[in-house]
Amino acid sequence: MDRKMIFLDIDGTLFDNKRDKIHESTLEAIRLLQERDDRLVFISTGRSWFQAKEVLERYDLTFDGYVLINGQLVILNDEVIYDRPLHDDFIKRFVSECDRLELPYALVTPDFSVVSSYHPRIVDAFAHFKMELPRTIKPEDFKQRFYQGLFFTMDYFDHIFQRFNHEVDFFVWMNNSGADIVAKGCSKAVGLEAIRQRLNARREDIYAIGDSTNDIEMLQYAHVGIAMGNAKDETKRASDYVTSDIAEDGVYKALKHFDLI
């Protein structure tokens, strides 16, 4: 039996950040998907594992697998099948440059994140995404394997981009207030391919729904890429179909349109 595989972004797709909730129609859509034996449902997010759980555990939601940290960490049936942290050398040089210019930043592991300070832009960003504000960084934290950097000011974005873009990739946030920094070549599409290969599944059975620029590769990789009505214009252009806004039952309507529920 060929099973359809549905990948859902969290912020702006599954989770309505403005209203701090998953809408009832979205929860119903997930329930309808998961009660069918010919459907597999996955999360594909820029969030780390602990950040994803902040949302999902509120609703007792579990999935068949998780593409985390923009594809740098992939979990299938509780097994890590892809794992690619940032290089330690990059972390040292990135932090040094941010400290030199007094720029706010954060670093993310699968289990926690740390921030350079409680700069207003950091506080505002975590409040926007309805995430708990992390503690400030300590010297011993650099023994950890970091999977993502967060950059909180676009004023110096061009400078940081030009200095490091040959070794990392940048995903600018939906509100253009900052960016995710991930290992070069990593994207949600890489995570989808890792799961597809492990399951020996067909690419034509893959559907993906997202809203931001870090979803573009995923939507292009999927057989059917669906952009939310609240998606960025460039994300909509990269999609095969545009559904309604997150607050207007966008996920439910998209899945219904393609006879997935």
PDB file of C-alpha atoms in Angstrom:
ATOM      1  CA  MET A   1       0.000   0.000   0.000  1.00  0.00           C
ATOM      2  CA  ASP A   2       1.405   3.369  -1.046  1.00  0.00           C
ATOM      3  CA  ARG A   3       0.983   5.825   1.803  1.00  0.00           C
ATOM      4  CA  LYS A   4       0.678   9.566   1.330  1.00  0.00           C
ATOM      5  CA  MET A   5       3.216  11.515   3.385  1.00  0.00           C
ATOM      6  CA  ILE A   6       2.193  14.938   4.675  1.00  0.00           C
ATOM      7  CA  PHE A   7       4.764  17.357   6.116  1.00  0.00           C
ATOM      8  CA  LEU A   8       3.534  20.307   8.190  1.00  0.00           C
ATOM      9  CA  ASP A   9       5.478  23.400   9.194  1.00  0.00           C
ATOM     10  CA  ILE A  10       4.753  24.706  12.708  1.00  0.00           C
ATOM     11  CA  ASP A  11       4.920  28.512  12.905  1.00  0.00           C
ATOM     12  CA  GLY A  12       2.407  30.205  10.638  1.00  0.00           C
ATOM     13  CA  THR A  13       1.087  26.873   9.367  1.00  0.00           C
ATOM     14  CA  LEU A  14       0.196  24.560  12.223  1.00  0.00           C
ATOM     15  CA  PHE A  15       0.560  27.108  15.015  1.00  0.00           C
ATOM     16  CA  ASP A  16      -0.964  30.592  14.815  1.00  0.00           C
ATOM     17  CA  ASN A  17       1.650  32.753  16.558  1.00  0.00           C
ATOM     18  CA  LYS A  18      -0.552  35.851  16.560  1.00  0.00           C
ATOM     19  CA  ARG A  19      -3.330  34.067  18.401  1.00  0.00           C
ATOM     20  CA  ASP A  20      -1.095  31.680  20.362  1.00  0.00           C
ATOM     21  CA  LYS A  21      -3.030  28.561  19.362  1.00  0.00           C
ATOM     22  CA  ILE A  22      -3.575  25.722  16.942  1.00  0.00           C
ATOM     23  CA  HIS A  23      -7.013  26.247  15.439  1.00  0.00           C
ATOM     24  CA  GLU A  24      -9.692  23.621  15.949  1.00  0.00           C
ATOM     25  CA  SER A  25      -9.984  22.949  12.215  1.00  0.00           C
ATOM     26  CA  THR A  26      -6.259  22.209  12.058  1.00  0.00           C
ATOM     27  CA  LEU A  27      -6.477  19.804  14.986  1.00  0.00           C
ATOM     28  CA  GLU A  28      -9.418  18.107  13.298  1.00  0.00           C
ATOM     29  CA  ALA A  29      -7.461  17.810  10.052  1.00  0.00           C
ATOM     30  CA  ILE A  30      -4.555  16.147  11.882  1.00  0.00           C
ATOM     31  CA  ARG A  31      -6.943  13.758  13.610  1.00  0.00           C
ATOM     32  CA  LEU A  32      -8.526  12.769  10.289  1.00  0.00           C
ATOM     33  CA  LEU A  33      -5.115  12.204   8.718  1.00  0.00           C
ATOM     34  CA  GLN A  34      -3.793  10.137  11.583  1.00  0.00           C
ATOM     35  CA  GLU A  35      -6.782   7.815  11.804  1.00  0.00           C
ATOM     36  CA  ARG A  36      -6.064   6.553   8.279  1.00  0.00           C
ATOM     37  CA  ASP A  37      -3.588   3.709   7.728  1.00  0.00           C
ATOM     38  CA  ASP A  38      -2.584   5.096   4.320  1.00  0.00           C
ATOM     39  CA  ARG A  39      -1.335   8.420   5.692  1.00  0.00           C
ATOM     40  CA  LEU A  40       1.909   9.341   7.440  1.00  0.00           C
ATOM     41  CA  VAL A  41       2.087  12.754   9.072  1.00  0.00           C
ATOM     42  CA  PHE A  42       5.299  14.608   9.885  1.00  0.00           C
ATOM     43  CA  ILE A  43       6.431  17.897  11.369  1.00  0.00           C
ATOM     44  CA  SER A  44       8.955  19.948   9.385  1.00  0.00           C
ATOM     45  CA  THR A  45      10.079  23.034  11.252  1.00  0.00           C
ATOM     46  CA  GLY A  46      12.860  25.504  11.884  1.00  0.00           C
ATOM     47  CA  ARG A  47      12.337  24.877  15.590  1.00  0.00           C
ATOM     48  CA  SER A  48      14.569  22.617  17.603  1.00  0.00           C
ATOM     49  CA  TRP A  49      13.182  19.535  19.337  1.00  0.00           C
ATOM     50  CA  PHE A  50      12.478  21.187  22.681  1.00  0.00           C
ATOM     51  CA  GLN A  51      10.920  24.225  20.944  1.00  0.00           C
ATOM     52  CA  ALA A  52       8.643  22.050  18.833  1.00  0.00           C
ATOM     53  CA  LYS A  53       7.482  20.218  21.952  1.00  0.00           C
ATOM     54  CA  GLU A  54       6.519  23.557  23.557  1.00  0.00           C
ATOM     55  CA  VAL A  55       3.687  23.702  21.016  1.00  0.00           C
ATOM     56  CA  LEU A  56       2.908  20.056  20.338  1.00  0.00           C
ATOM     57  CA  GLU A  57       2.702  18.917  23.959  1.00  0.00           C
ATOM     58  CA  ARG A  58       0.069  21.573  24.672  1.00  0.00           C
ATOM     59  CA  TYR A  59      -2.242  19.578  22.418  1.00  0.00           C
ATOM     60  CA  ASP A  60      -0.877  16.057  23.084  1.00  0.00           C
ATOM     61  CA  LEU A  61       0.180  15.813  19.449  1.00  0.00           C
ATOM     62  CA  THR A  62       2.622  13.197  18.231  1.00  0.00           C
ATOM     63  CA  PHE A  63       3.728  12.472  14.670  1.00  0.00           C
ATOM     64  CA  ASP A  64       5.382   9.757  12.622  1.00  0.00           C
ATOM     65  CA  GLY A  65       8.563  11.795  12.365  1.00  0.00           C
ATOM     66  CA  TYR A  66      10.122  15.221  12.747  1.00  0.00           C
ATOM     67  CA  VAL A  67      12.309  17.314  10.473  1.00  0.00           C
ATOM     68  CA  LEU A  68      13.851  19.754  12.950  1.00  0.00           C
ATOM     69  CA  ILE A  69      16.138  22.798  12.857  1.00  0.00           C
ATOM     70  CA  ASN A  70      15.558  23.344   9.135  1.00  0.00           C
ATOM     71  CA  GLY A  71      16.600  19.804   8.256  1.00  0.00           C
ATOM     72  CA  GLN A  72      19.712  19.480  10.415  1.00  0.00           C
ATOM     73  CA  LEU A  73      18.130  16.921  12.733  1.00  0.00           C
ATOM     74  CA  VAL A  74      15.637  14.308  11.535  1.00  0.00           C
ATOM     75  CA  ILE A  75      13.792  11.837  13.758  1.00  0.00           C
ATOM     76  CA  LEU A  76      11.750   8.925  12.413  1.00  0.00           C
ATOM     77  CA  ASN A  77       9.887   6.604  14.774  1.00  0.00           C
ATOM     78  CA  ASP A  78      11.984   7.897  17.707  1.00  0.00           C
ATOM     79  CA  GLU A  79      15.250   7.199  15.862  1.00  0.00           C
ATOM     80  CA  VAL A  80      17.644   9.933  14.737  1.00  0.00           C
ATOM     81  CA  ILE A  81      18.274   9.253  11.044  1.00  0.00           C
ATOM     82  CA  TYR A  82      20.040  12.499  10.077  1.00  0.00           C
ATOM     83  CA  ASP A  83      22.232  14.639  12.300  1.00  0.00           C
ATOM     84  CA  ARG A  84      24.321  17.582  11.086  1.00  0.00           C
ATOM     85  CA  PRO A  85      25.373  20.274  13.584  1.00  0.00           C
ATOM     86  CA  LEU A  86      27.231  23.443  12.721  1.00  0.00           C
ATOM     87  CA  HIS A  87      31.033  23.270  12.768  1.00  0.00           C
ATOM     88  CA  ASP A  88      32.629  24.336  16.064  1.00  0.00           C
ATOM     89  CA  ASP A  89      35.053  26.566  14.181  1.00  0.00           C
ATOM     90  CA  PHE A  90      32.196  28.487  12.566  1.00  0.00           C
ATOM     91  CA  ILE A  91      30.496  28.939  15.943  1.00  0.00           C
ATOM     92  CA  LYS A  92      33.653  30.448  17.434  1.00  0.00           C
ATOM     93  CA  ARG A  93      34.147  32.876  14.556  1.00  0.00           C
ATOM     94  CA  PHE A  94      30.460  33.824  14.362  1.00  0.00           C
ATOM     95  CA  VAL A  95      30.282  34.524  18.098  1.00  0.00           C
ATOM     96  CA  SER A  96      33.541  36.471  17.992  1.00  0.00           C
ATOM     97  CA  GLU A  97      32.257  38.686  15.179  1.00  0.00           C
ATOM     98  CA  CYS A  98      28.921  39.296  16.890  1.00  0.00           C
ATOM     99  CA  ASP A  99      30.675  40.151  20.150  1.00  0.00           C
ATOM    100  CA  ARG A 100      33.048  42.497  18.335  1.00  0.00           C
ATOM    101  CA  LEU A 101      30.128  44.388  16.758  1.00  0.00           C
ATOM    102  CA  GLU A 102      27.902  44.022  19.861  1.00  0.00           C
ATOM    103  CA  LEU A 103      25.224  42.228  17.862  1.00  0.00           C
ATOM    104  CA  PRO A 104      22.534  40.087  19.553  1.00  0.00           C
ATOM    105  CA  TYR A 105      22.559  36.379  18.709  1.00  0.00           C
ATOM    106  CA  ALA A 106      21.455  32.990  19.997  1.00  0.00           C
ATOM    107  CA  LEU A 107      22.698  29.420  19.627  1.00  0.00           C
ATOM    108  CA  VAL A 108      20.481  26.342  19.538  1.00  0.00           C
ATOM    109  CA  THR A 109      20.952  22.667  20.465  1.00  0.00           C
ATOM    110  CA  PRO A 110      18.225  19.987  20.252  1.00  0.00           C
ATOM    111  CA  ASP A 111      17.602  20.359  23.995  1.00  0.00           C
ATOM    112  CA  PHE A 112      18.094  24.050  24.789  1.00  0.00           C
ATOM    113  CA  SER A 113      19.096  27.432  23.421  1.00  0.00           C
ATOM    114  CA  VAL A 114      21.161  30.285  24.832  1.00  0.00           C
ATOM    115  CA  VAL A 115      21.233  33.993  24.037  1.00  0.00           C
ATOM    116  CA  SER A 116      24.025  36.530  24.036  1.00  0.00           C
ATOM    117  CA  SER A 117      22.048  38.956  26.206  1.00  0.00           C
ATOM    118  CA  TYR A 118      18.524  40.147  26.919  1.00  0.00           C
ATOM    119  CA  HIS A 119      18.735  42.675  24.129  1.00  0.00           C
ATOM    120  CA  PRO A 120      15.252  44.081  23.282  1.00  0.00           C
ATOM    121  CA  ARG A 121      15.384  42.463  19.827  1.00  0.00           C
ATOM    122  CA  ILE A 122      15.992  39.057  21.382  1.00  0.00           C
ATOM    123  CA  VAL A 123      13.179  39.542  23.880  1.00  0.00           C
ATOM    124  CA  ASP A 124      10.801  40.697  21.143  1.00  0.00           C
ATOM    125  CA  ALA A 125      11.678  37.802  18.835  1.00  0.00           C
ATOM    126  CA  PHE A 126      11.039  35.091  21.420  1.00  0.00           C
ATOM    127  CA  ALA A 127       7.807  36.813  22.442  1.00  0.00           C
ATOM    128  CA  HIS A 128       6.677  36.914  18.800  1.00  0.00           C
ATOM    129  CA  PHE A 129       7.184  33.174  18.385  1.00  0.00           C
ATOM    130  CA  LYS A 130       5.612  32.526  21.812  1.00  0.00           C
ATOM    131  CA  MET A 131       8.802  30.793  22.952  1.00  0.00           C
ATOM    132  CA  GLU A 132      10.262  30.821  26.441  1.00  0.00           C
ATOM    133  CA  LEU A 133      13.180  33.261  26.727  1.00  0.00           C
ATOM    134  CA  PRO A 134      16.425  31.249  27.134  1.00  0.00           C
ATOM    135  CA  ARG A 135      19.179  31.947  29.625  1.00  0.00           C
ATOM    136  CA  THR A 136      22.313  33.842  28.638  1.00  0.00           C
ATOM    137  CA  ILE A 137      25.310  31.962  27.301  1.00  0.00           C
ATOM    138  CA  LYS A 138      28.069  30.616  29.572  1.00  0.00           C
ATOM    139  CA  PRO A 139      31.660  29.705  28.601  1.00  0.00           C
ATOM    140  CA  GLU A 140      31.008  26.009  29.252  1.00  0.00           C
ATOM    141  CA  ASP A 141      28.178  26.034  26.697  1.00  0.00           C
ATOM    142  CA  PHE A 142      30.750  25.976  23.921  1.00  0.00           C
ATOM    143  CA  LYS A 143      31.360  22.306  24.717  1.00  0.00           C
ATOM    144  CA  GLN A 144      27.927  21.635  23.228  1.00  0.00           C
ATOM    145  CA  ARG A 145      27.133  20.782  19.614  1.00  0.00           C
ATOM    146  CA  PHE A 146      25.158  23.695  18.217  1.00  0.00           C
ATOM    147  CA  TYR A 147      22.833  23.132  15.291  1.00  0.00           C
ATOM    148  CA  GLN A 148      21.615  26.640  14.592  1.00  0.00           C
ATOM    149  CA  GLY A 149      22.474  30.276  15.071  1.00  0.00           C
ATOM    150  CA  LEU A 150      19.870  33.005  15.391  1.00  0.00           C
ATOM    151  CA  PHE A 151      20.663  36.500  14.202  1.00  0.00           C
ATOM    152  CA  PHE A 152      18.436  39.284  15.513  1.00  0.00           C
ATOM    153  CA  THR A 153      19.300  42.420  13.583  1.00  0.00           C
ATOM    154  CA  MET A 154      18.990  43.027   9.858  1.00  0.00           C
ATOM    155  CA  ASP A 155      21.112  46.181  10.179  1.00  0.00           C
ATOM    156  CA  TYR A 156      24.254  44.047   9.943  1.00  0.00           C
ATOM    157  CA  PHE A 157      22.762  41.147   8.020  1.00  0.00           C
ATOM    158  CA  ASP A 158      24.639  41.926   4.791  1.00  0.00           C
ATOM    159  CA  HIS A 159      27.927  42.059   6.680  1.00  0.00           C
ATOM    160  CA  ILE A 160      27.353  38.717   8.439  1.00  0.00           C
ATOM    161  CA  PHE A 161      26.003  37.142   5.258  1.00  0.00           C
ATOM    162  CA  GLN A 162      28.999  38.167   3.171  1.00  0.00           C
ATOM    163  CA  ARG A 163      31.428  37.010   5.834  1.00  0.00           C
ATOM    164  CA  PHE A 164      29.945  33.542   6.347  1.00  0.00           C
ATOM    165  CA  ASN A 165      27.654  32.610   3.442  1.00  0.00           C
ATOM    166  CA  HIS A 166      30.295  30.354   1.869  1.00  0.00           C
ATOM    167  CA  GLU A 167      29.972  27.957   4.818  1.00  0.00           C
ATOM    168  CA  VAL A 168      26.426  28.385   6.184  1.00  0.00           C
ATOM    169  CA  ASP A 169      22.953  29.192   4.854  1.00  0.00           C
ATOM    170  CA  PHE A 170      20.613  31.929   6.088  1.00  0.00           C
ATOM    171  CA  PHE A 171      16.811  31.824   6.284  1.00  0.00           C
ATOM    172  CA  VAL A 172      15.324  35.271   6.887  1.00  0.00           C
ATOM    173  CA  TRP A 173      12.310  35.231   9.204  1.00  0.00           C
ATOM    174  CA  MET A 174       8.755  35.913   8.126  1.00  0.00           C
ATOM    175  CA  ASN A 175       8.737  39.381   9.735  1.00  0.00           C
ATOM    176  CA  ASN A 176      12.235  40.255   8.420  1.00  0.00           C
ATOM    177  CA  SER A 177      13.525  40.910  11.935  1.00  0.00           C
ATOM    178  CA  GLY A 178      16.267  38.276  11.896  1.00  0.00           C
ATOM    179  CA  ALA A 179      17.442  35.004  10.400  1.00  0.00           C
ATOM    180  CA  ASP A 180      18.173  31.355  11.118  1.00  0.00           C
ATOM    181  CA  ILE A 181      21.715  30.197  10.375  1.00  0.00           C
ATOM    182  CA  VAL A 182      22.173  26.546   9.417  1.00  0.00           C
ATOM    183  CA  ALA A 183      24.861  24.281   7.970  1.00  0.00           C
ATOM    184  CA  LYS A 184      25.557  24.846   4.268  1.00  0.00           C
ATOM    185  CA  GLY A 185      23.197  22.893   2.051  1.00  0.00           C
ATOM    186  CA  CYS A 186      20.771  22.056   4.849  1.00  0.00           C
ATOM    187  CA  SER A 187      17.077  22.674   4.347  1.00  0.00           C
ATOM    188  CA  LYS A 188      13.785  21.054   5.147  1.00  0.00           C
ATOM    189  CA  ALA A 189      13.994  19.350   1.741  1.00  0.00           C
ATOM    190  CA  VAL A 190      17.091  17.480   2.957  1.00  0.00           C
ATOM    191  CA  GLY A 191      15.059  16.197   5.887  1.00  0.00           C
ATOM    192  CA  LEU A 192      12.183  15.110   3.661  1.00  0.00           C
ATOM    193  CA  GLU A 193      14.597  13.202   1.429  1.00  0.00           C
ATOM    194  CA  ALA A 194      16.169  11.469   4.445  1.00  0.00           C
ATOM    195  CA  ILE A 195      12.747  10.216   5.535  1.00  0.00           C
ATOM    196  CA  ARG A 196      11.750   9.253   1.991  1.00  0.00           C
ATOM    197  CA  GLN A 197      14.895   7.188   1.566  1.00  0.00           C
ATOM    198  CA  ARG A 198      14.560   5.477   4.932  1.00  0.00           C
ATOM    199  CA  LEU A 199      10.956   4.498   4.176  1.00  0.00           C
ATOM    200  CA  ASN A 200      11.727   3.640   0.547  1.00  0.00           C
ATOM    201  CA  ALA A 201       8.770   5.856  -0.328  1.00  0.00           C
ATOM    202  CA  ARG A 202       7.857   7.568  -3.574  1.00  0.00           C
ATOM    203  CA  ARG A 203       8.437  11.285  -3.956  1.00  0.00           C
ATOM    204  CA  GLU A 204       5.093  11.607  -5.754  1.00  0.00           C
ATOM    205  CA  ASP A 205       3.380  10.668  -2.484  1.00  0.00           C
ATOM    206  CA  ILE A 206       4.835  13.662  -0.611  1.00  0.00           C
ATOM    207  CA  TYR A 207       2.753  16.738   0.262  1.00  0.00           C
ATOM    208  CA  ALA A 208       4.106  19.695   2.232  1.00  0.00           C
ATOM    209  CA  ILE A 209       2.508  22.816   3.713  1.00  0.00           C
ATOM    210  CA  GLY A 210       4.402  25.938   4.818  1.00  0.00           C
ATOM    211  CA  ASP A 211       4.421  29.712   4.882  1.00  0.00           C
ATOM    212  CA  SER A 212       7.930  31.183   5.163  1.00  0.00           C
ATOM    213  CA  THR A 213      11.143  31.346   3.151  1.00  0.00           C
ATOM    214  CA  ASN A 214      12.635  28.369   5.000  1.00  0.00           C
ATOM    215  CA  ASP A 215       9.770  26.314   3.535  1.00  0.00           C
ATOM    216  CA  ILE A 216      10.589  27.077  -0.112  1.00  0.00           C
ATOM    217  CA  GLU A 217      12.966  24.147  -0.685  1.00  0.00           C
ATOM    218  CA  MET A 218      10.498  21.813   1.017  1.00  0.00           C
ATOM    219  CA  LEU A 219       7.583  22.972  -1.128  1.00  0.00           C
ATOM    220  CA  GLN A 220       9.656  22.637  -4.288  1.00  0.00           C
ATOM    221  CA  TYR A 221      10.855  19.172  -3.299  1.00  0.00           C
ATOM    222  CA  ALA A 222       7.383  17.836  -2.469  1.00  0.00           C
ATOM    223  CA  HIS A 223       5.208  16.402  -5.208  1.00  0.00           C
ATOM    224  CA  VAL A 224       2.633  18.959  -4.066  1.00  0.00           C
ATOM    225  CA  GLY A 225       3.866  22.054  -2.255  1.00  0.00           C
ATOM    226  CA  ILE A 226       1.140  24.072  -0.544  1.00  0.00           C
ATOM    227  CA  ALA A 227       1.585  27.650   0.676  1.00  0.00           C
ATOM    228  CA  MET A 228      -0.620  29.124   3.374  1.00  0.00           C
ATOM    229  CA  GLY A 229      -2.696  32.174   2.516  1.00  0.00           C
ATOM    230  CA  ASN A 230      -0.593  34.102   5.032  1.00  0.00           C
ATOM    231  CA  ALA A 231       2.661  32.944   3.389  1.00  0.00           C
ATOM    232  CA  LYS A 232       5.349  35.250   2.075  1.00  0.00           C
ATOM    233  CA  ASP A 233       4.974  36.092  -1.608  1.00  0.00           C
ATOM    234  CA  GLU A 234       8.145  34.231  -2.600  1.00  0.00           C
ATOM    235  CA  THR A 235       6.866  31.149  -0.776  1.00  0.00           C
ATOM    236  CA  LYS A 236       3.582  31.329  -2.649  1.00  0.00           C
ATOM    237  CA  ARG A 237       5.429  31.600  -5.951  1.00  0.00           C
ATOM    238  CA  ALA A 238       7.404  28.456  -5.103  1.00  0.00           C
ATOM    239  CA  SER A 239       4.262  26.448  -4.321  1.00  0.00           C
ATOM    240  CA  ASP A 240       1.888  24.415  -6.455  1.00  0.00           C
ATOM    241  CA  TYR A 241      -1.193  25.603  -4.585  1.00  0.00           C
ATOM    242  CA  VAL A 242      -2.110  28.422  -2.214  1.00  0.00           C
ATOM    243  CA  THR A 243      -4.673  27.699   0.473  1.00  0.00           C
ATOM    244  CA  SER A 244      -6.488  30.029   2.872  1.00  0.00           C
ATOM    245  CA  ASP A 245      -5.016  31.968   5.783  1.00  0.00           C
ATOM    246  CA  ILE A 246      -4.097  30.055   8.936  1.00  0.00           C
ATOM    247  CA  ALA A 247      -7.041  31.645  10.762  1.00  0.00           C
ATOM    248  CA  GLU A 248      -9.408  30.706   7.922  1.00  0.00           C
ATOM    249  CA  ASP A 249      -8.951  26.931   8.108  1.00  0.00           C
ATOM    250  CA  GLY A 250      -6.060  26.949   5.636  1.00  0.00           C
ATOM    251  CA  VAL A 251      -4.582  23.567   6.582  1.00  0.00           C
ATOM    252  CA  TYR A 252      -7.952  21.812   6.686  1.00  0.00           C
ATOM    253  CA  LYS A 253      -9.036  23.268   3.338  1.00  0.00           C
ATOM    254  CA  ALA A 254      -5.774  22.325   1.650  1.00  0.00           C
ATOM    255  CA  LEU A 255      -5.924  18.724   2.823  1.00  0.00           C
ATOM    256  CA  LYS A 256      -9.569  18.529   1.790  1.00  0.00           C
ATOM    257  CA  HIS A 257      -8.784  19.994  -1.626  1.00  0.00           C
ATOM    258  CA  PHE A 258      -6.273  17.217  -2.333  1.00  0.00           C
ATOM    259  CA  ASP A 259      -8.529  14.481  -0.914  1.00  0.00           C
ATOM    260  CA  LEU A 260      -6.087  13.735   1.869  1.00  0.00           C
ATOM    261  CA  ILE A 261      -8.858  13.859   4.475  1.00  0.00           C
TER     262      ILE A 261
END
